[in-house]
Amino acid sequence: MNGQTKIRRKSIEKTAADFLRKSGLSDVLTDKCIIVPGLCDVHVHFREPGYLYKETIATGSRAAAHGGYTAVCTMPNVNPVPDCKQSLDVQLDAVKGSACIKVVPYGAVTEGERGEKLSAMEELADSVCAFSDDGRGIQSADVMKAAMERAKSLGKIIAAHCEDNSLLKGGYIHDGAYAKTHGHRGISSESEYIQIARDIELAKRTGCAYHVCHISAKESVELIRRAKSEGVNITCETAPHYLILCDEDLQEDGRFKMNPPLRAKSDREALLEGIKDGTVDMIATDHAPHSADEKSRGLEKSLMGVVGLETAFPVLYTELVMTGIITSDRLIELMCYNPRERFGIDGGEDFAVFDISEPYAINPEKFMSKGRATPFEGRKVFARCVLTVHNGAVVWKYDGAE
């Protein structure tokens, strides 16, 4: 796809240059800037309706624009859970009223995300990007099979948070060296990949379009690689923190706690190989804001989840592109073209401009998101987002105050 990506990027660069000239914003674009198509994140938590103290559609979409994103897909762990049209409409009304970028919700797979009875998938299908019970692995193979059959009939994707609850045993970080050394309870990699293996077999049988959320383990990468070679209709995502960090980087701080957890260095290396060889299709942030209090209780007692929309591109550009691990075109495929194409999200002529001339330190106090917990706090990165344009309108412009 790399040749096609170059052609598409040239087109968006011309579109951007024309827009900036007509808008009197040409001074934004210097020879130290790069233009990228509007980024797309298929895995975010905006918390509205129900948990507005953590995030809202307004703050989440502004955070996305600040990070160069012009489209996101919001997960269904809100209140009410979007498991029927009436509940989904609450979220759609909030999106219509306050989103500054394209926000497309997921519908829940099961009622209340309880993993028991299927949601009203038929009445949700036309308004959602896909179906997911994200945050909760569907424990019953029979329920997952029924969900895949229903999704297949509706032409929709099942996006799965894969986690076997019977293997968790109270764990909250990776079951590795750090957990053992510091007396923490660990989460095994098996709890993730054993459910992926189950779902791959179900996807084979049903023909459902299947997507695996936030993979973190080397075994998951290999299972998905093999499934693709066998023709299974499967895609997957990983997140920036799994590509850059591992459990050797853990600190006794809630900003290092997420689910799945940061795993071993060998897992990180397998994920990097996966983004290079095409096994991993896209990078999503799993942007999961919580209040300062909820993230201030250390590794054991803090809630799981970190924010990522405002740090993803700078961190990945700095750590993967500038170091030669992948090309900038490959990063654009992972963060824009692949997620848009898999989930059917049009990008139009959206674009973002990043200044790559000098490094800056990530400062959570400058985030647009209500969430502040990031494992990249204080990290020096390049690629500051200076402008984001969605549907012909400027939705973010850097004013020099960060």
JSON list of N, CA, C and O in Angstrom, two decimals, residues 216-236:
[
{"chain": "A", "resi": 216, "resn": "SER", "atom": "N", "xyz": [-1.57, -6.90, 23.17]},
{"chain": "A", "resi": 216, "resn": "SER", "atom": "CA", "xyz": [-0.38, -6.54, 23.94]},
{"chain": "A", "resi": 216, "resn": "SER", "atom": "C", "xyz": [0.64, -7.66, 24.05]},
{"chain": "A", "resi": 216, "resn": "SER", "atom": "O", "xyz": [1.76, -7.43, 24.49]},
{"chain": "A", "resi": 217, "resn": "ALA", "atom": "N", "xyz": [0.27, -8.89, 23.66]},
{"chain": "A", "resi": 217, "resn": "ALA", "atom": "CA", "xyz": [1.12, -10.06, 23.89]},
{"chain": "A", "resi": 217, "resn": "ALA", "atom": "C", "xyz": [1.66, -10.64, 22.59]},
{"chain": "A", "resi": 217, "resn": "ALA", "atom": "O", "xyz": [0.98, -10.63, 21.56]},
{"chain": "A", "resi": 218, "resn": "LYS", "atom": "N", "xyz": [2.86, -11.16, 22.66]},
{"chain": "A", "resi": 218, "resn": "LYS", "atom": "CA", "xyz": [3.49, -11.74, 21.47]},
{"chain": "A", "resi": 218, "resn": "LYS", "atom": "C", "xyz": [2.69, -12.92, 20.93]},
{"chain": "A", "resi": 218, "resn": "LYS", "atom": "O", "xyz": [2.62, -13.14, 19.71]},
{"chain": "A", "resi": 219, "resn": "GLU", "atom": "N", "xyz": [2.06, -13.68, 21.80]},
{"chain": "A", "resi": 219, "resn": "GLU", "atom": "CA", "xyz": [1.25, -14.81, 21.33]},
{"chain": "A", "resi": 219, "resn": "GLU", "atom": "C", "xyz": [0.04, -14.33, 20.53]},
{"chain": "A", "resi": 219, "resn": "GLU", "atom": "O", "xyz": [-0.38, -14.98, 19.56]},
{"chain": "A", "resi": 220, "resn": "SER", "atom": "N", "xyz": [-0.50, -13.19, 20.91]},
{"chain": "A", "resi": 220, "resn": "SER", "atom": "CA", "xyz": [-1.63, -12.61, 20.17]},
{"chain": "A", "resi": 220, "resn": "SER", "atom": "C", "xyz": [-1.20, -12.25, 18.76]},
{"chain": "A", "resi": 220, "resn": "SER", "atom": "O", "xyz": [-1.94, -12.48, 17.79]},
{"chain": "A", "resi": 221, "resn": "VAL", "atom": "N", "xyz": [-0.02, -11.66, 18.63]},
{"chain": "A", "resi": 221, "resn": "VAL", "atom": "CA", "xyz": [0.50, -11.29, 17.31]},
{"chain": "A", "resi": 221, "resn": "VAL", "atom": "C", "xyz": [0.61, -12.52, 16.43]},
{"chain": "A", "resi": 221, "resn": "VAL", "atom": "O", "xyz": [0.17, -12.52, 15.27]},
{"chain": "A", "resi": 222, "resn": "GLU", "atom": "N", "xyz": [1.15, -13.60, 16.97]},
{"chain": "A", "resi": 222, "resn": "GLU", "atom": "CA", "xyz": [1.36, -14.81, 16.17]},
{"chain": "A", "resi": 222, "resn": "GLU", "atom": "C", "xyz": [0.04, -15.45, 15.78]},
{"chain": "A", "resi": 222, "resn": "GLU", "atom": "O", "xyz": [-0.13, -15.94, 14.65]},
{"chain": "A", "resi": 223, "resn": "LEU", "atom": "N", "xyz": [-0.92, -15.49, 16.70]},
{"chain": "A", "resi": 223, "resn": "LEU", "atom": "CA", "xyz": [-2.23, -16.05, 16.39]},
{"chain": "A", "resi": 223, "resn": "LEU", "atom": "C", "xyz": [-2.90, -15.28, 15.25]},
{"chain": "A", "resi": 223, "resn": "LEU", "atom": "O", "xyz": [-3.49, -15.88, 14.33]},
{"chain": "A", "resi": 224, "resn": "ILE", "atom": "N", "xyz": [-2.82, -13.97, 15.29]},
{"chain": "A", "resi": 224, "resn": "ILE", "atom": "CA", "xyz": [-3.45, -13.15, 14.26]},
{"chain": "A", "resi": 224, "resn": "ILE", "atom": "C", "xyz": [-2.70, -13.28, 12.94]},
{"chain": "A", "resi": 224, "resn": "ILE", "atom": "O", "xyz": [-3.31, -13.34, 11.87]},
{"chain": "A", "resi": 225, "resn": "ARG", "atom": "N", "xyz": [-1.40, -13.35, 12.99]},
{"chain": "A", "resi": 225, "resn": "ARG", "atom": "CA", "xyz": [-0.60, -13.55, 11.77]},
{"chain": "A", "resi": 225, "resn": "ARG", "atom": "C", "xyz": [-1.01, -14.85, 11.08]},
{"chain": "A", "resi": 225, "resn": "ARG", "atom": "O", "xyz": [-1.22, -14.89, 9.86]},
{"chain": "A", "resi": 226, "resn": "ARG", "atom": "N", "xyz": [-1.14, -15.90, 11.86]},
{"chain": "A", "resi": 226, "resn": "ARG", "atom": "CA", "xyz": [-1.53, -17.20, 11.30]},
{"chain": "A", "resi": 226, "resn": "ARG", "atom": "C", "xyz": [-2.95, -17.15, 10.75]},
{"chain": "A", "resi": 226, "resn": "ARG", "atom": "O", "xyz": [-3.23, -17.68, 9.67]},
{"chain": "A", "resi": 227, "resn": "ALA", "atom": "N", "xyz": [-3.86, -16.51, 11.48]},
{"chain": "A", "resi": 227, "resn": "ALA", "atom": "CA", "xyz": [-5.24, -16.42, 11.02]},
{"chain": "A", "resi": 227, "resn": "ALA", "atom": "C", "xyz": [-5.33, -15.67, 9.70]},
{"chain": "A", "resi": 227, "resn": "ALA", "atom": "O", "xyz": [-6.10, -16.07, 8.80]},
{"chain": "A", "resi": 228, "resn": "LYS", "atom": "N", "xyz": [-4.57, -14.62, 9.55]},
{"chain": "A", "resi": 228, "resn": "LYS", "atom": "CA", "xyz": [-4.57, -13.89, 8.28]},
{"chain": "A", "resi": 228, "resn": "LYS", "atom": "C", "xyz": [-4.07, -14.75, 7.14]},
{"chain": "A", "resi": 228, "resn": "LYS", "atom": "O", "xyz": [-4.62, -14.70, 6.02]},
{"chain": "A", "resi": 229, "resn": "SER", "atom": "N", "xyz": [-3.05, -15.55, 7.41]},
{"chain": "A", "resi": 229, "resn": "SER", "atom": "CA", "xyz": [-2.52, -16.43, 6.36]},
{"chain": "A", "resi": 229, "resn": "SER", "atom": "C", "xyz": [-3.53, -17.49, 5.94]},
{"chain": "A", "resi": 229, "resn": "SER", "atom": "O", "xyz": [-3.47, -18.02, 4.83]},
{"chain": "A", "resi": 230, "resn": "GLU", "atom": "N", "xyz": [-4.49, -17.76, 6.83]},
{"chain": "A", "resi": 230, "resn": "GLU", "atom": "CA", "xyz": [-5.53, -18.75, 6.54]},
{"chain": "A", "resi": 230, "resn": "GLU", "atom": "C", "xyz": [-6.79, -18.12, 5.95]},
{"chain": "A", "resi": 230, "resn": "GLU", "atom": "O", "xyz": [-7.79, -18.80, 5.73]},
{"chain": "A", "resi": 231, "resn": "GLY", "atom": "N", "xyz": [-6.74, -16.80, 5.73]},
{"chain": "A", "resi": 231, "resn": "GLY", "atom": "CA", "xyz": [-7.85, -16.13, 5.09]},
{"chain": "A", "resi": 231, "resn": "GLY", "atom": "C", "xyz": [-8.97, -15.67, 6.00]},
{"chain": "A", "resi": 231, "resn": "GLY", "atom": "O", "xyz": [-10.05, -15.31, 5.53]},
{"chain": "A", "resi": 232, "resn": "VAL", "atom": "N", "xyz": [-8.75, -15.67, 7.31]},
{"chain": "A", "resi": 232, "resn": "VAL", "atom": "CA", "xyz": [-9.77, -15.21, 8.25]},
{"chain": "A", "resi": 232, "resn": "VAL", "atom": "C", "xyz": [-9.95, -13.70, 8.09]},
{"chain": "A", "resi": 232, "resn": "VAL", "atom": "O", "xyz": [-8.98, -12.95, 7.91]},
{"chain": "A", "resi": 233, "resn": "ASN", "atom": "N", "xyz": [-11.18, -13.24, 8.15]},
{"chain": "A", "resi": 233, "resn": "ASN", "atom": "CA", "xyz": [-11.49, -11.81, 8.03]},
{"chain": "A", "resi": 233, "resn": "ASN", "atom": "C", "xyz": [-11.22, -11.14, 9.37]},
{"chain": "A", "resi": 233, "resn": "ASN", "atom": "O", "xyz": [-12.13, -10.87, 10.16]},
{"chain": "A", "resi": 234, "resn": "ILE", "atom": "N", "xyz": [-9.97, -10.87, 9.63]},
{"chain": "A", "resi": 234, "resn": "ILE", "atom": "CA", "xyz": [-9.54, -10.39, 10.95]},
{"chain": "A", "resi": 234, "resn": "ILE", "atom": "C", "xyz": [-8.59, -9.21, 10.81]},
{"chain": "A", "resi": 234, "resn": "ILE", "atom": "O", "xyz": [-7.74, -9.17, 9.91]},
{"chain": "A", "resi": 235, "resn": "THR", "atom": "N", "xyz": [-8.78, -8.22, 11.67]},
{"chain": "A", "resi": 235, "resn": "THR", "atom": "CA", "xyz": [-7.83, -7.12, 11.82]},
{"chain": "A", "resi": 235, "resn": "THR", "atom": "C", "xyz": [-7.57, -6.92, 13.30]},
{"chain": "A", "resi": 235, "resn": "THR", "atom": "O", "xyz": [-8.26, -7.49, 14.15]},
{"chain": "A", "resi": 236, "resn": "CYS", "atom": "N", "xyz": [-6.57, -6.12, 13.60]},
{"chain": "A", "resi": 236, "resn": "CYS", "atom": "CA", "xyz": [-6.28, -5.84, 15.02]},
{"chain": "A", "resi": 236, "resn": "CYS", "atom": "C", "xyz": [-5.62, -4.48, 15.16]},
{"chain": "A", "resi": 236, "resn": "CYS", "atom": "O", "xyz": [-5.14, -3.89, 14.19]}
]
